[in-house]
PDB file of C-alpha atoms in Angstrom:
ATOM      1  CA  MET A 167      81.239 111.157  92.369  1.00 84.00           C
ATOM      2  CA  LYS A 168      79.630 107.604  90.918  1.00 92.00           C
ATOM      3  CA  ILE A 169      75.780 106.946  91.716  1.00 96.00           C
ATOM      4  CA  LEU A 170      73.618 103.499  90.376  1.00 96.00           C
ATOM      5  CA  VAL A 171      69.983 103.410  89.931  1.00 97.00           C
ATOM      6  CA  VAL A 172      68.597  99.684  90.146  1.00 97.00           C
ATOM      7  CA  GLU A 173      65.209 100.417  88.852  1.00 96.00           C
ATOM      8  CA  ASP A 174      63.077  97.904  86.300  1.00 94.00           C
ATOM      9  CA  GLU A 175      61.090 101.112  84.700  1.00 95.00           C
ATOM     10  CA  LYS A 176      63.409 101.880  82.126  1.00 95.00           C
ATOM     11  CA  GLY A 177      61.443 105.443  81.661  1.00 96.00           C
ATOM     12  CA  LEU A 178      61.933 105.902  84.999  1.00 96.00           C
ATOM     13  CA  ALA A 179      65.585 104.609  85.009  1.00 96.00           C
ATOM     14  CA  GLU A 180      66.538 106.784  82.238  1.00 96.00           C
ATOM     15  CA  SER A 181      64.713 110.042  83.694  1.00 97.00           C
ATOM     16  CA  ILE A 182      66.609 109.829  86.463  1.00 97.00           C
ATOM     17  CA  ALA A 183      70.199 109.594  85.297  1.00 96.00           C
ATOM     18  CA  GLU A 184      69.741 112.056  82.752  1.00 96.00           C
ATOM     19  CA  TYR A 185      68.397 114.265  85.809  1.00 96.00           C
ATOM     20  CA  LEU A 186      71.857 113.276  88.007  1.00 96.00           C
ATOM     21  CA  SER A 187      73.662 113.615  85.021  1.00 94.00           C
ATOM     22  CA  LYS A 188      73.110 116.504  84.666  1.00 93.00           C
ATOM     23  CA  GLU A 189      73.772 117.732  88.072  1.00 92.00           C
ATOM     24  CA  ASN A 190      77.790 115.949  87.238  1.00 89.00           C
ATOM     25  CA  PHE A 191      77.437 112.371  88.908  1.00 93.00           C
ATOM     26  CA  VAL A 192      78.582 109.491  86.785  1.00 91.00           C
ATOM     27  CA  VAL A 193      75.112 107.621  86.499  1.00 95.00           C
ATOM     28  CA  GLU A 194      74.820 103.960  85.905  1.00 95.00           C
ATOM     29  CA  VAL A 195      72.057 102.220  85.814  1.00 96.00           C
ATOM     30  CA  VAL A 196      70.438  98.887  85.384  1.00 96.00           C
ATOM     31  CA  TYR A 197      67.409  96.785  84.789  1.00 95.00           C
ATOM     32  CA  ASP A 198      66.877  94.065  87.072  1.00 94.00           C
ATOM     33  CA  TYR A 199      68.178  92.012  90.150  1.00 95.00           C
ATOM     34  CA  HIS A 200      71.463  89.980  88.887  1.00 94.00           C
ATOM     35  CA  GLU A 201      72.424  92.950  86.809  1.00 94.00           C
ATOM     36  CA  ALA A 202      72.408  95.204  89.957  1.00 95.00           C
ATOM     37  CA  ARG A 203      74.257  92.464  92.615  1.00 94.00           C
ATOM     38  CA  GLU A 204      77.006  92.015  89.813  1.00 93.00           C
ATOM     39  CA  LYS A 205      77.523  95.871  89.091  1.00 93.00           C
ATOM     40  CA  ILE A 206      76.983  95.946  92.723  1.00 93.00           C
ATOM     41  CA  SER A 207      80.512  93.447  93.351  1.00 90.00           C
ATOM     42  CA  VAL A 208      82.676  94.758  90.819  1.00 88.00           C
ATOM     43  CA  TYR A 209      81.877  98.453  91.307  1.00 88.00           C
ATOM     44  CA  ASN A 210      82.048 100.597  93.800  1.00 88.00           C
ATOM     45  CA  TYR A 211      79.430 103.442  94.202  1.00 93.00           C
ATOM     46  CA  ASP A 212      79.309 106.926  96.204  1.00 92.00           C
ATOM     47  CA  CYS A 213      75.122 106.041  96.263  1.00 96.00           C
ATOM     48  CA  THR A 214      73.232 102.676  94.986  1.00 97.00           C
ATOM     49  CA  ILE A 215      68.916 103.715  94.133  1.00 98.00           C
ATOM     50  CA  VAL A 216      67.443 100.727  95.182  1.00 97.00           C
ATOM     51  CA  ASP A 217      63.742 100.530  93.434  1.00 96.00           C
ATOM     52  CA  LEU A 218      62.079  96.979  95.493  1.00 94.00           C
ATOM     53  CA  ASN A 219      60.334  95.734  92.839  1.00 91.00           C
ATOM     54  CA  LEU A 220      62.496  93.796  90.693  1.00 93.00           C
ATOM     55  CA  PRO A 221      62.651  90.901  87.902  1.00 91.00           C
ATOM     56  CA  ASN A 222      64.772  88.180  89.728  1.00 90.00           C
ATOM     57  CA  GLY A 223      64.435  89.774  92.779  1.00 91.00           C
ATOM     58  CA  ASN A 224      63.696  92.376  95.430  1.00 92.00           C
ATOM     59  CA  GLY A 225      65.627  95.988  96.242  1.00 95.00           C
ATOM     60  CA  PHE A 226      65.580  94.465 100.005  1.00 95.00           C
ATOM     61  CA  ASP A 227      68.070  91.793  99.174  1.00 95.00           C
ATOM     62  CA  ILE A 228      70.472  93.666  97.653  1.00 96.00           C
ATOM     63  CA  VAL A 229      69.949  96.407 100.756  1.00 96.00           C
ATOM     64  CA  SER A 230      71.389  93.202 102.405  1.00 95.00           C
ATOM     65  CA  HIS A 231      73.727  91.768 100.678  1.00 93.00           C
ATOM     66  CA  ILE A 232      75.105  95.491 100.235  1.00 94.00           C
ATOM     67  CA  LYS A 233      74.922  95.337 104.329  1.00 93.00           C
ATOM     68  CA  LYS A 234      76.448  91.772 104.272  1.00 92.00           C
ATOM     69  CA  GLN A 235      79.078  91.628 102.396  1.00 90.00           C
ATOM     70  CA  ASP A 236      80.104  95.776 103.915  1.00 89.00           C
ATOM     71  CA  ILE A 237      80.471  97.639 100.506  1.00 88.00           C
ATOM     72  CA  SER A 238      80.361 101.285 100.861  1.00 87.00           C
ATOM     73  CA  THR A 239      78.055 103.125  99.672  1.00 92.00           C
ATOM     74  CA  GLY A 240      75.131 105.267 101.000  1.00 94.00           C
ATOM     75  CA  ILE A 241      71.619 103.790  99.674  1.00 96.00           C
ATOM     76  CA  ILE A 242      68.738 105.225  98.809  1.00 97.00           C
ATOM     77  CA  ILE A 243      65.541 102.434  98.370  1.00 96.00           C
ATOM     78  CA  ILE A 244      62.845 104.183  95.671  1.00 95.00           C
ATOM     79  CA  SER A 245      58.928 102.342  95.912  1.00 93.00           C
ATOM     80  CA  ALA A 246      55.944 102.664  95.013  1.00 89.00           C
ATOM     81  CA  ARG A 247      55.113 100.648  98.881  1.00 85.00           C
ATOM     82  CA  ASN A 248      54.147 103.327 101.322  1.00 83.00           C
ATOM     83  CA  ALA A 249      53.653 101.288 103.916  1.00 85.00           C
ATOM     84  CA  VAL A 250      55.101 102.280 107.479  1.00 90.00           C
ATOM     85  CA  GLU A 251      56.641  98.564 107.337  1.00 92.00           C
ATOM     86  CA  ASP A 252      58.362  98.638 104.270  1.00 92.00           C
ATOM     87  CA  LYS A 253      59.447 101.782 105.172  1.00 91.00           C
ATOM     88  CA  ILE A 254      60.943 100.487 108.604  1.00 93.00           C
ATOM     89  CA  ARG A 255      61.943  97.229 107.278  1.00 93.00           C
ATOM     90  CA  GLY A 256      64.528  99.128 104.789  1.00 93.00           C
ATOM     91  CA  LEU A 257      66.052 101.257 107.131  1.00 92.00           C
ATOM     92  CA  GLU A 258      66.653  98.914 110.011  1.00 94.00           C
ATOM     93  CA  ILE A 259      68.472  96.255 107.285  1.00 94.00           C
ATOM     94  CA  GLY A 260      70.384  98.906 106.388  1.00 93.00           C
ATOM     95  CA  SER A 261      69.253 101.669 104.423  1.00 95.00           C
ATOM     96  CA  ASP A 262      69.833 105.394 105.017  1.00 94.00           C
ATOM     97  CA  ASP A 263      66.939 107.374 102.895  1.00 95.00           C
ATOM     98  CA  TYR A 264      63.424 105.822 101.162  1.00 95.00           C
ATOM     99  CA  LEU A 265      61.503 107.491  99.195  1.00 94.00           C
ATOM    100  CA  THR A 266      58.160 106.783  98.404  1.00 93.00           C
ATOM    101  CA  LYS A 267      56.689 107.250  94.213  1.00 92.00           C
ATOM    102  CA  PRO A 268      55.653 109.344  92.247  1.00 91.00           C
ATOM    103  CA  PHE A 269      58.112 111.588  93.729  1.00 93.00           C
ATOM    104  CA  HIS A 270      60.171 114.843  92.059  1.00 95.00           C
ATOM    105  CA  LEU A 271      63.349 113.654  90.306  1.00 95.00           C
ATOM    106  CA  SER A 272      64.681 117.715  92.669  1.00 95.00           C
ATOM    107  CA  GLU A 273      64.032 115.311  95.297  1.00 96.00           C
ATOM    108  CA  LEU A 274      65.998 112.768  94.964  1.00 96.00           C
ATOM    109  CA  ASN A 275      69.057 114.969  93.725  1.00 95.00           C
ATOM    110  CA  ALA A 276      68.303 116.978  96.971  1.00 94.00           C
ATOM    111  CA  ARG A 277      68.562 113.593  99.435  1.00 94.00           C
ATOM    112  CA  VAL A 278      71.189 111.695  96.983  1.00 95.00           C
ATOM    113  CA  LYS A 279      73.949 115.301  98.009  1.00 92.00           C
ATOM    114  CA  SER A 280      72.146 115.357 101.541  1.00 92.00           C
ATOM    115  CA  LEU A 281      73.402 111.754 101.986  1.00 94.00           C
ATOM    116  CA  ILE A 282      76.527 111.962  99.871  1.00 91.00           C
ATOM    117  CA  ARG A 283      77.314 115.221 102.003  1.00 89.00           C
ATOM    118  CA  ARG A 284      76.885 112.537 105.366  1.00 89.00           C
ATOM    119  CA  ARG A 285      78.405 110.206 104.605  1.00 86.00           C
ATOM    120  CA  GLN A 286      81.579 111.886 103.123  1.00 85.00           C
ATOM    121  CA  PHE A 287      81.553 115.119 104.448  1.00 84.00           C
ATOM    122  CA  GLY A 288      80.025 115.157 108.110  1.00 83.00           C
ATOM    123  CA  GLY A 289      76.591 116.541 107.096  1.00 82.00           C
ATOM    124  CA  THR A 290      78.688 120.168 105.647  1.00 86.00           C
ATOM    125  CA  ASN A 291      78.811 122.237 102.973  1.00 88.00           C
ATOM    126  CA  VAL A 292      81.894 123.284 102.739  1.00 92.00           C
ATOM    127  CA  VAL A 293      84.979 120.359 103.017  1.00 93.00           C
ATOM    128  CA  ASN A 294      88.458 122.265 103.870  1.00 94.00           C
ATOM    129  CA  TYR A 295      92.042 120.675 103.742  1.00 95.00           C
ATOM    130  CA  LYS A 296      94.687 122.352 104.755  1.00 94.00           C
ATOM    131  CA  GLU A 297      94.672 125.551 102.129  1.00 96.00           C
ATOM    132  CA  ILE A 298      91.840 123.707 100.117  1.00 96.00           C
ATOM    133  CA  LYS A 299      88.528 125.168  99.853  1.00 96.00           C
ATOM    134  CA  ILE A 300      85.777 123.442  98.308  1.00 96.00           C
ATOM    135  CA  ASP A 301      81.661 124.897  98.468  1.00 94.00           C
ATOM    136  CA  LEU A 302      79.877 121.463  97.432  1.00 90.00           C
ATOM    137  CA  ASN A 303      76.453 123.608  96.543  1.00 87.00           C
ATOM    138  CA  SER A 304      78.399 125.786  94.354  1.00 90.00           C
ATOM    139  CA  ARG A 305      81.299 123.324  93.113  1.00 92.00           C
ATOM    140  CA  ARG A 306      83.160 126.205  93.592  1.00 95.00           C
ATOM    141  CA  VAL A 307      86.932 125.359  94.549  1.00 97.00           C
ATOM    142  CA  PHE A 308      89.255 128.226  96.779  1.00 97.00           C
ATOM    143  CA  ILE A 309      92.995 127.893  97.294  1.00 97.00           C
ATOM    144  CA  ASN A 310      94.023 131.104 100.389  1.00 95.00           C
ATOM    145  CA  GLU A 311      90.338 132.015  99.402  1.00 93.00           C
ATOM    146  CA  LYS A 312      91.764 132.703  95.885  1.00 94.00           C
ATOM    147  CA  GLU A 313      89.296 131.118  93.477  1.00 96.00           C
ATOM    148  CA  VAL A 314      90.546 128.403  91.280  1.00 97.00           C
ATOM    149  CA  ILE A 315      88.617 127.673  87.908  1.00 97.00           C
ATOM    150  CA  LEU A 316      88.434 122.856  87.045  1.00 96.00           C
ATOM    151  CA  SER A 317      86.860 121.373  84.662  1.00 95.00           C
ATOM    152  CA  ARG A 318      84.302 119.437  85.507  1.00 92.00           C
ATOM    153  CA  LYS A 319      86.073 115.968  85.447  1.00 93.00           C
ATOM    154  CA  GLU A 320      89.228 118.108  87.115  1.00 96.00           C
ATOM    155  CA  TYR A 321      86.412 119.010  89.870  1.00 95.00           C
ATOM    156  CA  ASP A 322      85.022 115.627  90.372  1.00 93.00           C
ATOM    157  CA  LEU A 323      89.067 114.137  90.538  1.00 95.00           C
ATOM    158  CA  LEU A 324      89.745 116.737  93.242  1.00 97.00           C
ATOM    159  CA  MET A 325      86.900 116.036  95.208  1.00 94.00           C
ATOM    160  CA  TYR A 326      87.644 112.415  94.875  1.00 94.00           C
ATOM    161  CA  PHE A 327      90.813 112.668  96.023  1.00 95.00           C
ATOM    162  CA  VAL A 328      89.556 114.960  99.362  1.00 94.00           C
ATOM    163  CA  SER A 329      87.129 112.227  99.746  1.00 91.00           C
ATOM    164  CA  ASN A 330      90.136 109.007 100.254  1.00 92.00           C
ATOM    165  CA  ILE A 331      92.788 111.373 102.147  1.00 93.00           C
ATOM    166  CA  GLU A 332      95.798 109.389 101.925  1.00 93.00           C
ATOM    167  CA  VAL A 333      94.561 106.651 100.563  1.00 93.00           C
ATOM    168  CA  ALA A 334      96.242 104.818  97.823  1.00 94.00           C
ATOM    169  CA  LEU A 335      94.461 104.977  95.008  1.00 94.00           C
ATOM    170  CA  THR A 336      94.748 103.237  91.995  1.00 92.00           C
ATOM    171  CA  LYS A 337      94.802 103.990  88.195  1.00 90.00           C
ATOM    172  CA  SER A 338      91.680 101.994  87.678  1.00 87.00           C
ATOM    173  CA  ALA A 339      90.444 103.203  90.834  1.00 88.00           C
ATOM    174  CA  ILE A 340      90.030 106.722  89.272  1.00 91.00           C
ATOM    175  CA  ALA A 341      89.224 106.230  86.073  1.00 89.00           C
ATOM    176  CA  GLU A 342      86.145 104.305  87.201  1.00 87.00           C
ATOM    177  CA  HIS A 343      84.952 107.281  89.485  1.00 87.00           C
ATOM    178  CA  LEU A 344      85.707 109.500  86.735  1.00 87.00           C
ATOM    179  CA  TYR A 345      84.020 107.867  83.420  1.00 84.00           C
ATOM    180  CA  GLY A 346      82.013 104.718  85.430  1.00 81.00           C
ATOM    181  CA  ASP A 347      82.370 101.217  84.260  1.00 69.00           C
ATOM    182  CA  ASN A 348      83.274 102.127  80.010  1.00 66.00           C
ATOM    183  CA  ILE A 349      86.424 103.042  81.266  1.00 66.00           C
ATOM    184  CA  ASP A 350      86.895  98.719  81.230  1.00 61.00           C
ATOM    185  CA  THR A 351      87.605  99.170  77.233  1.00 53.00           C
ATOM    186  CA  VAL A 352      89.765 101.718  76.996  1.00 58.00           C
ATOM    187  CA  ASP A 353      93.349 100.561  76.533  1.00 62.00           C
ATOM    188  CA  SER A 354      95.360 103.593  78.131  1.00 70.00           C
ATOM    189  CA  PHE A 355      94.644 106.063  81.104  1.00 82.00           C
ATOM    190  CA  ASP A 356      96.538 109.041  79.233  1.00 87.00           C
ATOM    191  CA  MET A 357      92.717 110.909  79.429  1.00 88.00           C
ATOM    192  CA  LEU A 358      93.384 110.414  83.796  1.00 91.00           C
ATOM    193  CA  TYR A 359      97.402 111.729  83.343  1.00 92.00           C
ATOM    194  CA  SER A 360      95.646 114.910  81.337  1.00 94.00           C
ATOM    195  CA  HIS A 361      93.666 115.600  84.425  1.00 94.00           C
ATOM    196  CA  ILE A 362      96.077 114.712  87.189  1.00 96.00           C
ATOM    197  CA  LYS A 363      98.665 116.917  85.093  1.00 96.00           C
ATOM    198  CA  ASN A 364      96.084 119.643  84.687  1.00 97.00           C
ATOM    199  CA  LEU A 365      94.432 119.504  88.304  1.00 97.00           C
ATOM    200  CA  ARG A 366      97.902 119.325  90.036  1.00 96.00           C
ATOM    201  CA  LYS A 367      98.786 122.892  87.943  1.00 97.00           C
ATOM    202  CA  LYS A 368      96.109 125.104  88.698  1.00 97.00           C
ATOM    203  CA  LEU A 369      96.018 124.224  92.666  1.00 97.00           C
ATOM    204  CA  THR A 370      99.859 124.917  92.808  1.00 96.00           C
ATOM    205  CA  GLU A 371      99.596 127.966  90.266  1.00 96.00           C
ATOM    206  CA  LYS A 372      97.539 129.279  93.143  1.00 95.00           C
ATOM    207  CA  GLY A 373      99.945 128.892  96.030  1.00 95.00           C
ATOM    208  CA  CYS A 374      98.376 125.840  97.451  1.00 96.00           C
ATOM    209  CA  GLU A 375     101.597 122.293  98.214  1.00 96.00           C
ATOM    210  CA  ASP A 376     101.619 119.630  95.619  1.00 96.00           C
ATOM    211  CA  TYR A 377      99.444 116.864  97.859  1.00 97.00           C
ATOM    212  CA  ILE A 378      98.591 114.798  94.378  1.00 96.00           C
ATOM    213  CA  GLN A 379     101.336 112.041  94.737  1.00 95.00           C
ATOM    214  CA  THR A 380     102.251 109.122  92.299  1.00 94.00           C
ATOM    215  CA  ILE A 381     102.111 105.639  93.760  1.00 93.00           C
ATOM    216  CA  TYR A 382     105.126 103.977  91.637  1.00 91.00           C
ATOM    217  CA  GLY A 383     103.403 100.884  89.878  1.00 88.00           C
ATOM    218  CA  ILE A 384      99.777 101.149  91.883  1.00 91.00           C
ATOM    219  CA  GLY A 385      98.028 105.674  90.941  1.00 93.00           C
ATOM    220  CA  TYR A 386      98.142 108.084  93.462  1.00 96.00           C
ATOM    221  CA  LYS A 387      97.585 108.841  97.199  1.00 95.00           C
ATOM    222  CA  PHE A 388      96.982 112.756  98.550  1.00 96.00           C
ATOM    223  CA  GLY A 389      97.821 114.082 101.532  1.00 93.00           C
ATOM    224  CA  THR A 390     101.174 114.783 102.915  1.00 87.00           C
ATOM    225  CA  GLY A 391     102.354 111.369 103.550  1.00 66.00           C
TER     226      GLY A 391
END
């Protein structure tokens, strides 16, 4: 899962990024309004964490921009402002949650995970697709109740597929989701091909149908169609 942190306090931004990275998220950080607008316009994120007070703009405008452009990302506002009016405004213009500073990183992490579960999996901690069962809390995967041991990237790849059933996904979109926008500097998709090959092998060896379909010239689709 991919997170964007928009926070001008660099120490706090780096602490959030470090904590969420240890929780197996791909995390990118920007420090001002213009950087945030550019990132959101170019890349896709599962969740955007937005501070209200930013150089060159404010978090409310970023939330409004996301909603006006119909960009699909969960939004959590973080702010030192504790006024009820700010919380109400943030929720009314489209944010999913509002967390007042100072906060524990563990609470932010819990809210991010809860938001992603609500948006993508109906709030459940266990995701089922055909014979595949995924426990989101433990990051364990089962095929017909037999556990499959996946690497971090293989698990992230499977989650991205299961979050986009029957959707044609470009190689660039998948790679960006796994590695962040640094993938732009990579000359080939060899790492991606390797992860897909390994994931397919591990799933089918446990008796899973091969749901990973190659769409030549585009990328991949996960499903039976």
